[in-house]
Each structure stands twice: as structure tokens, then as C-alpha cells.
């Protein structure tokens, strides 16, 4: 199993509490999890992609191994990459999933 497949497997297991609201889709050259149709977290090139509410961006970007999500030379709004060193433990992975789901819920409430 490749590292990317292992990350996707971990994401599937970690999102089980929300399984009735989670769908999967290939996006951004990787594998994404959508909460009620809104992208919340995914994997690309052995990194996590995470959507983050605006008020949580500063503290999230201050975490080790977290960088702005940048595909085109310009950071994407409300989105970060997390290098694999930043989600080694299940608790770390769960933190980023919860950030992503909070972002999706926030977008759905607008």
C-alpha cells in the first residue's frame, strides 16, 4: 500500500463518526472527503488538505508542518496543507478532520 493509500485509509476510519454525511471524491489530484457536499479534508501527494474557518487560520498556520494550500502560486482561501509529519498520531489527524468538518458546517450555515 502506498503512503497516499494509507492516508486515505486513515481518513476513512477517522471520519466514521460522520459516515452518514461523508462522501468521497477525487479532487485536486487526490482524494477528498466531503461533509454534506462540502470539501472538508483530503489527501494529495502524501499531505492533508484541510479547509479551515477564517478565525482559525492564524492558529492553524502556526502549527508545525502546516502551510497555506497553494496550487497556483497564490494561497487558496481557508485552506491548508499538512505535511505527513503533522498528522502522525490519530489525535493529530482527528484534530484536522474536526477543523475541516467545522468549516463545512460553517459554510452550510451561511
mmCIF file of N, CA and C in Angstrom:
data_model
loop_
_atom_site.group_PDB
_atom_site.id
_atom_site.type_symbol
_atom_site.label_atom_id
_atom_site.label_comp_id
_atom_site.label_asym_id
_atom_site.label_seq_id
_atom_site.Cartn_x
_atom_site.Cartn_y
_atom_site.Cartn_z
ATOM 1 N N UNK A 1 0.847 -1.177 0.000
ATOM 2 C CA UNK A 1 0.000 0.000 0.000
ATOM 3 C C UNK A 1 0.895 1.243 0.000
ATOM 4 N N UNK A 2 0.600 2.196 -0.885
ATOM 5 C CA UNK A 2 1.385 3.429 -0.933
ATOM 6 C C UNK A 2 1.069 4.299 0.278
ATOM 7 N N UNK A 3 1.930 5.281 0.507
ATOM 8 C CA UNK A 3 1.679 6.216 1.618
ATOM 9 C C UNK A 3 0.364 6.946 1.416
ATOM 10 N N UNK A 4 0.061 7.341 0.177
ATOM 11 C CA UNK A 4 -1.195 8.042 -0.101
ATOM 12 C C UNK A 4 -2.401 7.165 0.200
ATOM 13 N N UNK A 5 -2.338 5.888 -0.188
ATOM 14 C CA UNK A 5 -3.439 4.962 0.102
ATOM 15 C C UNK A 5 -3.619 4.773 1.605
ATOM 16 N N UNK A 6 -2.511 4.743 2.328
ATOM 17 C CA UNK A 6 -2.574 4.613 3.786
ATOM 18 C C UNK A 6 -3.227 5.851 4.404
ATOM 19 N N UNK A 7 -2.916 7.022 3.895
ATOM 20 C CA UNK A 7 -3.534 8.255 4.411
ATOM 21 C C UNK A 7 -5.038 8.228 4.144
ATOM 22 N N UNK A 8 -5.441 7.836 2.940
ATOM 23 C CA UNK A 8 -6.869 7.752 2.609
ATOM 24 C C UNK A 8 -7.557 6.738 3.520
ATOM 25 N N UNK A 9 -6.928 5.603 3.773
ATOM 26 C CA UNK A 9 -7.491 4.601 4.677
ATOM 27 C C UNK A 9 -7.687 5.198 6.071
ATOM 28 N N UNK A 10 -6.685 5.925 6.559
ATOM 29 C CA UNK A 10 -6.786 6.562 7.876
ATOM 30 C C UNK A 10 -7.912 7.591 7.902
ATOM 31 N N UNK A 11 -8.064 8.351 6.821
ATOM 32 C CA UNK A 11 -9.146 9.331 6.753
ATOM 33 C C UNK A 11 -10.509 8.644 6.817
ATOM 34 N N UNK A 12 -10.644 7.543 6.093
ATOM 35 C CA UNK A 12 -11.925 6.819 6.096
ATOM 36 C C UNK A 12 -12.264 6.326 7.500
ATOM 37 N N UNK A 13 -11.295 5.770 8.190
ATOM 38 C CA UNK A 13 -11.526 5.271 9.549
ATOM 39 C C UNK A 13 -11.854 6.434 10.489
ATOM 40 N N UNK A 14 -11.102 7.514 10.384
ATOM 41 C CA UNK A 14 -11.273 8.648 11.306
ATOM 42 C C UNK A 14 -12.576 9.413 11.078
ATOM 43 N N UNK A 15 -13.152 9.319 9.881
ATOM 44 C CA UNK A 15 -14.411 10.029 9.614
ATOM 45 C C UNK A 15 -15.637 9.151 9.848
ATOM 46 N N UNK A 16 -15.454 7.926 10.360
ATOM 47 C CA UNK A 16 -16.591 7.035 10.620
ATOM 48 C C UNK A 16 -17.679 7.669 11.488
ATOM 49 N N UNK A 17 -17.351 8.495 12.501
ATOM 50 C CA UNK A 17 -18.430 9.093 13.290
ATOM 51 C C UNK A 17 -19.397 9.952 12.465
ATOM 52 N N UNK A 18 -18.952 10.408 11.313
ATOM 53 C CA UNK A 18 -19.774 11.260 10.458
ATOM 54 C C UNK A 18 -20.182 10.538 9.173
ATOM 55 N N UNK A 19 -20.060 9.218 9.115
ATOM 56 C CA UNK A 19 -20.192 8.450 7.879
ATOM 57 C C UNK A 19 -21.492 8.732 7.127
ATOM 58 N N UNK A 20 -22.576 8.995 7.834
ATOM 59 C CA UNK A 20 -23.840 9.239 7.135
ATOM 60 C C UNK A 20 -23.834 10.564 6.381
ATOM 61 N N UNK A 21 -22.853 11.426 6.653
ATOM 62 C CA UNK A 21 -22.769 12.728 5.985
ATOM 63 C C UNK A 21 -21.531 12.859 5.095
ATOM 64 N N UNK A 22 -20.693 11.818 5.045
ATOM 65 C CA UNK A 22 -19.433 11.891 4.306
ATOM 66 C C UNK A 22 -19.567 11.213 2.951
ATOM 67 N N UNK A 23 -19.085 11.911 1.918
ATOM 68 C CA UNK A 23 -18.919 11.314 0.595
ATOM 69 C C UNK A 23 -17.467 11.516 0.198
ATOM 70 N N UNK A 24 -17.032 10.751 -0.779
ATOM 71 C CA UNK A 24 -15.651 10.825 -1.240
ATOM 72 C C UNK A 24 -15.631 11.247 -2.699
ATOM 73 N N UNK A 25 -14.581 11.971 -3.059
ATOM 74 C CA UNK A 25 -14.471 12.456 -4.433
ATOM 75 C C UNK A 25 -13.003 12.684 -4.759
ATOM 76 N N UNK A 26 -12.612 12.383 -5.965
ATOM 77 C CA UNK A 26 -11.259 12.696 -6.407
ATOM 78 C C UNK A 26 -11.235 14.165 -6.826
ATOM 79 N N UNK A 27 -10.367 14.932 -6.177
ATOM 80 C CA UNK A 27 -10.243 16.374 -6.428
ATOM 81 C C UNK A 27 -8.807 16.781 -6.177
ATOM 82 N N UNK A 28 -8.372 17.860 -6.800
ATOM 83 C CA UNK A 28 -7.055 18.442 -6.544
ATOM 84 C C UNK A 28 -5.938 17.414 -6.703
ATOM 85 N N UNK A 29 -6.119 16.461 -7.599
ATOM 86 C CA UNK A 29 -5.106 15.439 -7.800
ATOM 87 C C UNK A 29 -5.010 14.448 -6.670
ATOM 88 N N UNK A 30 -6.034 14.389 -5.836
ATOM 89 C CA UNK A 30 -6.012 13.485 -4.697
ATOM 90 C C UNK A 30 -7.384 12.956 -4.374
ATOM 91 N N UNK A 31 -7.591 12.631 -3.124
ATOM 92 C CA UNK A 31 -8.819 12.006 -2.640
ATOM 93 C C UNK A 31 -9.387 12.882 -1.530
ATOM 94 N N UNK A 32 -10.614 13.358 -1.707
ATOM 95 C CA UNK A 32 -11.208 14.279 -0.728
ATOM 96 C C UNK A 32 -12.426 13.671 -0.060
ATOM 97 N N UNK A 33 -12.651 14.128 1.157
ATOM 98 C CA UNK A 33 -13.836 13.781 1.922
ATOM 99 C C UNK A 33 -14.709 15.034 1.962
ATOM 100 N N UNK A 34 -15.985 14.847 1.639
ATOM 101 C CA UNK A 34 -16.936 15.948 1.663
ATOM 102 C C UNK A 34 -17.949 15.694 2.769
ATOM 103 N N UNK A 35 -18.211 16.714 3.544
ATOM 104 C CA UNK A 35 -19.213 16.659 4.606
ATOM 105 C C UNK A 35 -20.446 17.386 4.107
ATOM 106 N N UNK A 36 -21.539 16.648 3.905
ATOM 107 C CA UNK A 36 -22.779 17.210 3.360
ATOM 108 C C UNK A 36 -22.506 17.988 2.081
ATOM 109 N N UNK A 37 -21.612 17.451 1.253
ATOM 110 C CA UNK A 37 -21.311 18.042 -0.050
ATOM 111 C C UNK A 37 -20.227 19.099 -0.053
ATOM 112 N N UNK A 38 -19.694 19.451 1.093
ATOM 113 C CA UNK A 38 -18.641 20.471 1.197
ATOM 114 C C UNK A 38 -17.307 19.806 1.507
ATOM 115 N N UNK A 39 -16.282 20.129 0.696
ATOM 116 C CA UNK A 39 -14.958 19.551 0.925
ATOM 117 C C UNK A 39 -14.486 19.974 2.307
ATOM 118 N N UNK A 40 -14.027 18.992 3.100
ATOM 119 C CA UNK A 40 -13.533 19.320 4.440
ATOM 120 C C UNK A 40 -12.079 18.898 4.626
ATOM 121 N N UNK A 41 -11.704 17.726 4.136
ATOM 122 C CA UNK A 41 -10.345 17.225 4.308
ATOM 123 C C UNK A 41 -10.055 16.241 3.175
ATOM 124 N N UNK A 42 -8.784 16.126 2.847
ATOM 125 C CA UNK A 42 -8.409 15.173 1.806
ATOM 126 C C UNK A 42 -6.923 14.914 1.810
ATOM 127 N N UNK A 43 -6.492 14.164 0.813
ATOM 128 C CA UNK A 43 -5.086 13.787 0.673
ATOM 129 C C UNK A 43 -4.642 14.079 -0.749
ATOM 130 N N UNK A 44 -3.462 14.645 -0.890
ATOM 131 C CA UNK A 44 -2.806 14.794 -2.180
ATOM 132 C C UNK A 44 -1.302 14.804 -1.943
ATOM 133 N N UNK A 45 -0.593 14.033 -2.742
ATOM 134 C CA UNK A 45 0.870 13.977 -2.655
ATOM 135 C C UNK A 45 1.364 13.761 -1.229
ATOM 136 N N UNK A 46 0.700 12.840 -0.519
ATOM 137 C CA UNK A 46 1.069 12.453 0.850
ATOM 138 C C UNK A 46 0.935 13.578 1.871
ATOM 139 N N UNK A 47 0.081 14.548 1.572
ATOM 140 C CA UNK A 47 -0.225 15.638 2.506
ATOM 141 C C UNK A 47 -1.723 15.673 2.725
ATOM 142 N N UNK A 48 -2.123 16.216 3.840
ATOM 143 C CA UNK A 48 -3.536 16.507 4.049
ATOM 144 C C UNK A 48 -3.856 17.848 3.417
ATOM 145 N N UNK A 49 -5.060 17.952 2.906
ATOM 146 C CA UNK A 49 -5.647 19.229 2.521
ATOM 147 C C UNK A 49 -6.780 19.443 3.519
ATOM 148 N N UNK A 50 -6.818 20.596 4.140
ATOM 149 C CA UNK A 50 -7.830 20.848 5.173
ATOM 150 C C UNK A 50 -8.443 22.217 4.948
ATOM 151 N N UNK A 51 -9.777 22.279 4.989
ATOM 152 C CA UNK A 51 -10.491 23.557 4.962
ATOM 153 C C UNK A 51 -10.594 24.042 6.403
ATOM 154 N N UNK A 52 -10.375 25.343 6.608
ATOM 155 C CA UNK A 52 -10.311 25.913 7.955
ATOM 156 C C UNK A 52 -11.116 27.206 7.989
ATOM 157 N N UNK A 53 -11.939 27.355 9.027
ATOM 158 C CA UNK A 53 -12.698 28.596 9.188
ATOM 159 C C UNK A 53 -11.729 29.774 9.303
ATOM 160 N N UNK A 54 -12.103 30.946 8.783
ATOM 161 C CA UNK A 54 -11.195 32.102 8.786
ATOM 162 C C UNK A 54 -10.620 32.430 10.160
ATOM 163 N N UNK A 55 -11.435 32.349 11.214
ATOM 164 C CA UNK A 55 -10.941 32.728 12.539
ATOM 165 C C UNK A 55 -9.965 31.700 13.117
ATOM 166 N N UNK A 56 -9.828 30.537 12.497
ATOM 167 C CA UNK A 56 -8.893 29.511 12.958
ATOM 168 C C UNK A 56 -7.628 29.441 12.098
ATOM 169 N N UNK A 57 -7.578 30.219 11.012
ATOM 170 C CA UNK A 57 -6.447 30.130 10.090
ATOM 171 C C UNK A 57 -5.113 30.494 10.732
ATOM 172 N N UNK A 58 -5.060 31.591 11.451
ATOM 173 C CA UNK A 58 -3.787 32.042 12.033
ATOM 174 C C UNK A 58 -3.201 31.000 12.974
ATOM 175 N N UNK A 59 -4.023 30.492 13.898
ATOM 176 C CA UNK A 59 -3.507 29.495 14.842
ATOM 177 C C UNK A 59 -3.181 28.175 14.145
ATOM 178 N N UNK A 60 -3.926 27.839 13.097
ATOM 179 C CA UNK A 60 -3.645 26.598 12.362
ATOM 180 C C UNK A 60 -2.337 26.716 11.598
ATOM 181 N N UNK A 61 -2.121 27.851 10.951
ATOM 182 C CA UNK A 61 -0.870 28.055 10.205
ATOM 183 C C UNK A 61 0.346 28.119 11.124
ATOM 184 N N UNK A 62 0.138 28.388 12.404
ATOM 185 C CA UNK A 62 1.249 28.429 13.358
ATOM 186 C C UNK A 62 1.671 27.026 13.817
ATOM 187 N N UNK A 63 0.859 26.019 13.507
ATOM 188 C CA UNK A 63 1.197 24.652 13.898
ATOM 189 C C UNK A 63 2.361 24.125 13.052
ATOM 190 N N UNK A 64 3.174 23.245 13.629
ATOM 191 C CA UNK A 64 4.267 22.657 12.852
ATOM 192 C C UNK A 64 3.731 21.870 11.650
ATOM 193 N N UNK A 65 4.433 21.965 10.536
ATOM 194 C CA UNK A 65 4.153 21.187 9.327
ATOM 195 C C UNK A 65 2.896 21.642 8.581
ATOM 196 N N UNK A 66 2.368 22.809 8.905
ATOM 197 C CA UNK A 66 1.182 23.340 8.239
ATOM 198 C C UNK A 66 1.599 24.531 7.384
ATOM 199 N N UNK A 67 1.147 24.544 6.124
ATOM 200 C CA UNK A 67 1.440 25.639 5.202
ATOM 201 C C UNK A 67 0.168 26.024 4.448
ATOM 202 N N UNK A 68 0.134 27.222 3.886
ATOM 203 C CA UNK A 68 -1.030 27.580 3.066
ATOM 204 C C UNK A 68 -1.164 26.606 1.896
ATOM 205 N N UNK A 69 -2.388 26.283 1.524
ATOM 206 C CA UNK A 69 -2.648 25.415 0.370
ATOM 207 C C UNK A 69 -2.464 26.265 -0.878
ATOM 208 N N UNK A 70 -1.487 25.904 -1.675
ATOM 209 C CA UNK A 70 -1.091 26.718 -2.817
ATOM 210 C C UNK A 70 -0.868 25.821 -4.028
ATOM 211 N N UNK A 71 -1.765 25.892 -5.005
ATOM 212 C CA UNK A 71 -1.609 25.126 -6.237
ATOM 213 C C UNK A 71 -1.117 25.994 -7.386
ATOM 214 N N UNK A 72 -1.420 27.279 -7.340
ATOM 215 C CA UNK A 72 -1.206 28.142 -8.496
ATOM 216 C C UNK A 72 -0.246 29.301 -8.244
ATOM 217 N N UNK A 73 0.438 29.290 -7.120
ATOM 218 C CA UNK A 73 1.292 30.410 -6.762
ATOM 219 C C UNK A 73 0.580 31.398 -5.857
ATOM 220 N N UNK A 74 -0.708 31.175 -5.630
ATOM 221 C CA UNK A 74 -1.498 32.036 -4.742
ATOM 222 C C UNK A 74 -2.210 31.131 -3.733
ATOM 223 N N UNK A 75 -2.047 31.397 -2.432
ATOM 224 C CA UNK A 75 -2.702 30.540 -1.433
ATOM 225 C C UNK A 75 -4.227 30.523 -1.614
ATOM 226 N N UNK A 76 -4.808 29.350 -1.443
ATOM 227 C CA UNK A 76 -6.255 29.220 -1.524
ATOM 228 C C UNK A 76 -6.872 29.656 -0.199
ATOM 229 N N UNK A 77 -7.953 30.384 -0.304
ATOM 230 C CA UNK A 77 -8.658 30.906 0.855
ATOM 231 C C UNK A 77 -9.151 29.755 1.740
ATOM 232 N N UNK A 78 -8.951 29.900 3.051
ATOM 233 C CA UNK A 78 -9.476 28.972 4.050
ATOM 234 C C UNK A 78 -8.999 27.532 3.850
ATOM 235 N N UNK A 79 -7.760 27.359 3.363
ATOM 236 C CA UNK A 79 -7.257 26.017 3.060
ATOM 237 C C UNK A 79 -5.788 25.898 3.421
ATOM 238 N N UNK A 80 -5.419 24.740 3.986
ATOM 239 C CA UNK A 80 -4.021 24.491 4.341
ATOM 240 C C UNK A 80 -3.607 23.092 3.891
ATOM 241 N N UNK A 81 -2.294 22.926 3.745
ATOM 242 C CA UNK A 81 -1.674 21.622 3.584
ATOM 243 C C UNK A 81 -1.053 21.256 4.923
ATOM 244 N N UNK A 82 -1.053 19.969 5.242
ATOM 245 C CA UNK A 82 -0.368 19.471 6.428
ATOM 246 C C UNK A 82 0.557 18.347 5.964
ATOM 247 N N UNK A 83 1.862 18.537 6.161
ATOM 248 C CA UNK A 83 2.830 17.502 5.807
ATOM 249 C C UNK A 83 2.598 16.282 6.703
ATOM 250 N N UNK A 84 2.989 15.096 6.206
ATOM 251 C CA UNK A 84 2.698 13.857 6.954
ATOM 252 C C UNK A 84 3.262 13.848 8.364
ATOM 253 N N UNK A 85 4.315 14.615 8.629
ATOM 254 C CA UNK A 85 4.859 14.711 9.991
ATOM 255 C C UNK A 85 3.874 15.393 10.940
ATOM 256 N N UNK A 86 2.940 16.145 10.404
ATOM 257 C CA UNK A 86 1.985 16.883 11.225
ATOM 258 C C UNK A 86 0.753 16.101 11.637
ATOM 259 N N UNK A 87 0.597 14.871 11.099
ATOM 260 C CA UNK A 87 -0.562 14.066 11.488
ATOM 261 C C UNK A 87 -0.170 12.597 11.677
ATOM 262 N N UNK A 88 0.955 12.411 12.344
ATOM 263 C CA UNK A 88 1.444 11.046 12.627
ATOM 264 C C UNK A 88 0.504 10.285 13.551
ATOM 265 N N UNK A 89 -0.030 10.960 14.559
ATOM 266 C CA UNK A 89 -0.904 10.278 15.514
ATOM 267 C C UNK A 89 -2.363 10.416 15.077
ATOM 268 N N UNK A 90 -3.183 9.520 15.594
ATOM 269 C CA UNK A 90 -4.611 9.588 15.278
ATOM 270 C C UNK A 90 -5.238 10.848 15.893
ATOM 271 N N UNK A 91 -4.729 11.283 17.041
ATOM 272 C CA UNK A 91 -5.244 12.513 17.663
ATOM 273 C C UNK A 91 -4.951 13.725 16.774
ATOM 274 N N UNK A 92 -3.764 13.776 16.194
ATOM 275 C CA UNK A 92 -3.427 14.875 15.285
ATOM 276 C C UNK A 92 -4.334 14.840 14.054
ATOM 277 N N UNK A 93 -4.512 13.662 13.468
ATOM 278 C CA UNK A 93 -5.381 13.528 12.297
ATOM 279 C C UNK A 93 -6.797 13.950 12.656
ATOM 280 N N UNK A 94 -7.292 13.510 13.796
ATOM 281 C CA UNK A 94 -8.656 13.854 14.224
ATOM 282 C C UNK A 94 -8.814 15.364 14.375
ATOM 283 N N UNK A 95 -7.790 16.039 14.886
ATOM 284 C CA UNK A 95 -7.845 17.497 15.028
ATOM 285 C C UNK A 95 -8.096 18.159 13.669
ATOM 286 N N UNK A 96 -7.363 17.738 12.656
ATOM 287 C CA UNK A 96 -7.519 18.353 11.336
ATOM 288 C C UNK A 96 -8.856 17.995 10.696
ATOM 289 N N UNK A 97 -9.324 16.786 10.908
ATOM 290 C CA UNK A 97 -10.647 16.405 10.394
ATOM 291 C C UNK A 97 -11.721 17.270 11.043
ATOM 292 N N UNK A 98 -11.619 17.470 12.338
ATOM 293 C CA UNK A 98 -12.608 18.297 13.035
ATOM 294 C C UNK A 98 -12.568 19.743 12.561
ATOM 295 N N UNK A 99 -11.379 20.264 12.259
ATOM 296 C CA UNK A 99 -11.289 21.613 11.669
ATOM 297 C C UNK A 99 -12.027 21.653 10.332
ATOM 298 N N UNK A 100 -11.812 20.629 9.511
ATOM 299 C CA UNK A 100 -12.460 20.574 8.202
ATOM 300 C C UNK A 100 -13.969 20.458 8.291
ATOM 301 N N UNK A 101 -14.448 19.639 9.206
ATOM 302 C CA UNK A 101 -15.894 19.486 9.367
ATOM 303 C C UNK A 101 -16.508 20.770 9.917
ATOM 304 N N UNK A 102 -15.825 21.436 10.835
ATOM 305 C CA UNK A 102 -16.323 22.716 11.354
ATOM 306 C C UNK A 102 -16.432 23.731 10.218
ATOM 307 N N UNK A 103 -15.462 23.719 9.292
ATOM 308 C CA UNK A 103 -15.517 24.631 8.143
ATOM 309 C C UNK A 103 -16.729 24.303 7.277
ATOM 310 N N UNK A 104 -16.957 23.021 7.004
ATOM 311 C CA UNK A 104 -18.096 22.624 6.168
ATOM 312 C C UNK A 104 -19.414 23.028 6.814
ATOM 313 N N UNK A 105 -19.539 22.798 8.113
ATOM 314 C CA UNK A 105 -20.766 23.189 8.819
ATOM 315 C C UNK A 105 -20.979 24.693 8.762
ATOM 316 N N UNK A 106 -19.891 25.449 8.906
ATOM 317 C CA UNK A 106 -19.956 26.909 8.833
ATOM 318 C C UNK A 106 -20.421 27.346 7.443
ATOM 319 N N UNK A 107 -19.861 26.737 6.397
ATOM 320 C CA UNK A 107 -20.259 27.094 5.026
ATOM 321 C C UNK A 107 -21.720 26.755 4.790
ATOM 322 N N UNK A 108 -22.182 25.637 5.322
ATOM 323 C CA UNK A 108 -23.577 25.239 5.143
ATOM 324 C C UNK A 108 -24.539 26.180 5.867
ATOM 325 N N UNK A 109 -24.067 26.833 6.929
ATOM 326 C CA UNK A 109 -24.929 27.735 7.693
ATOM 327 C C UNK A 109 -25.012 29.130 7.095
ATOM 328 N N UNK A 110 -24.202 29.410 6.104
ATOM 329 C CA UNK A 110 -24.211 30.761 5.514
ATOM 330 C C UNK A 110 -25.338 30.942 4.523
#
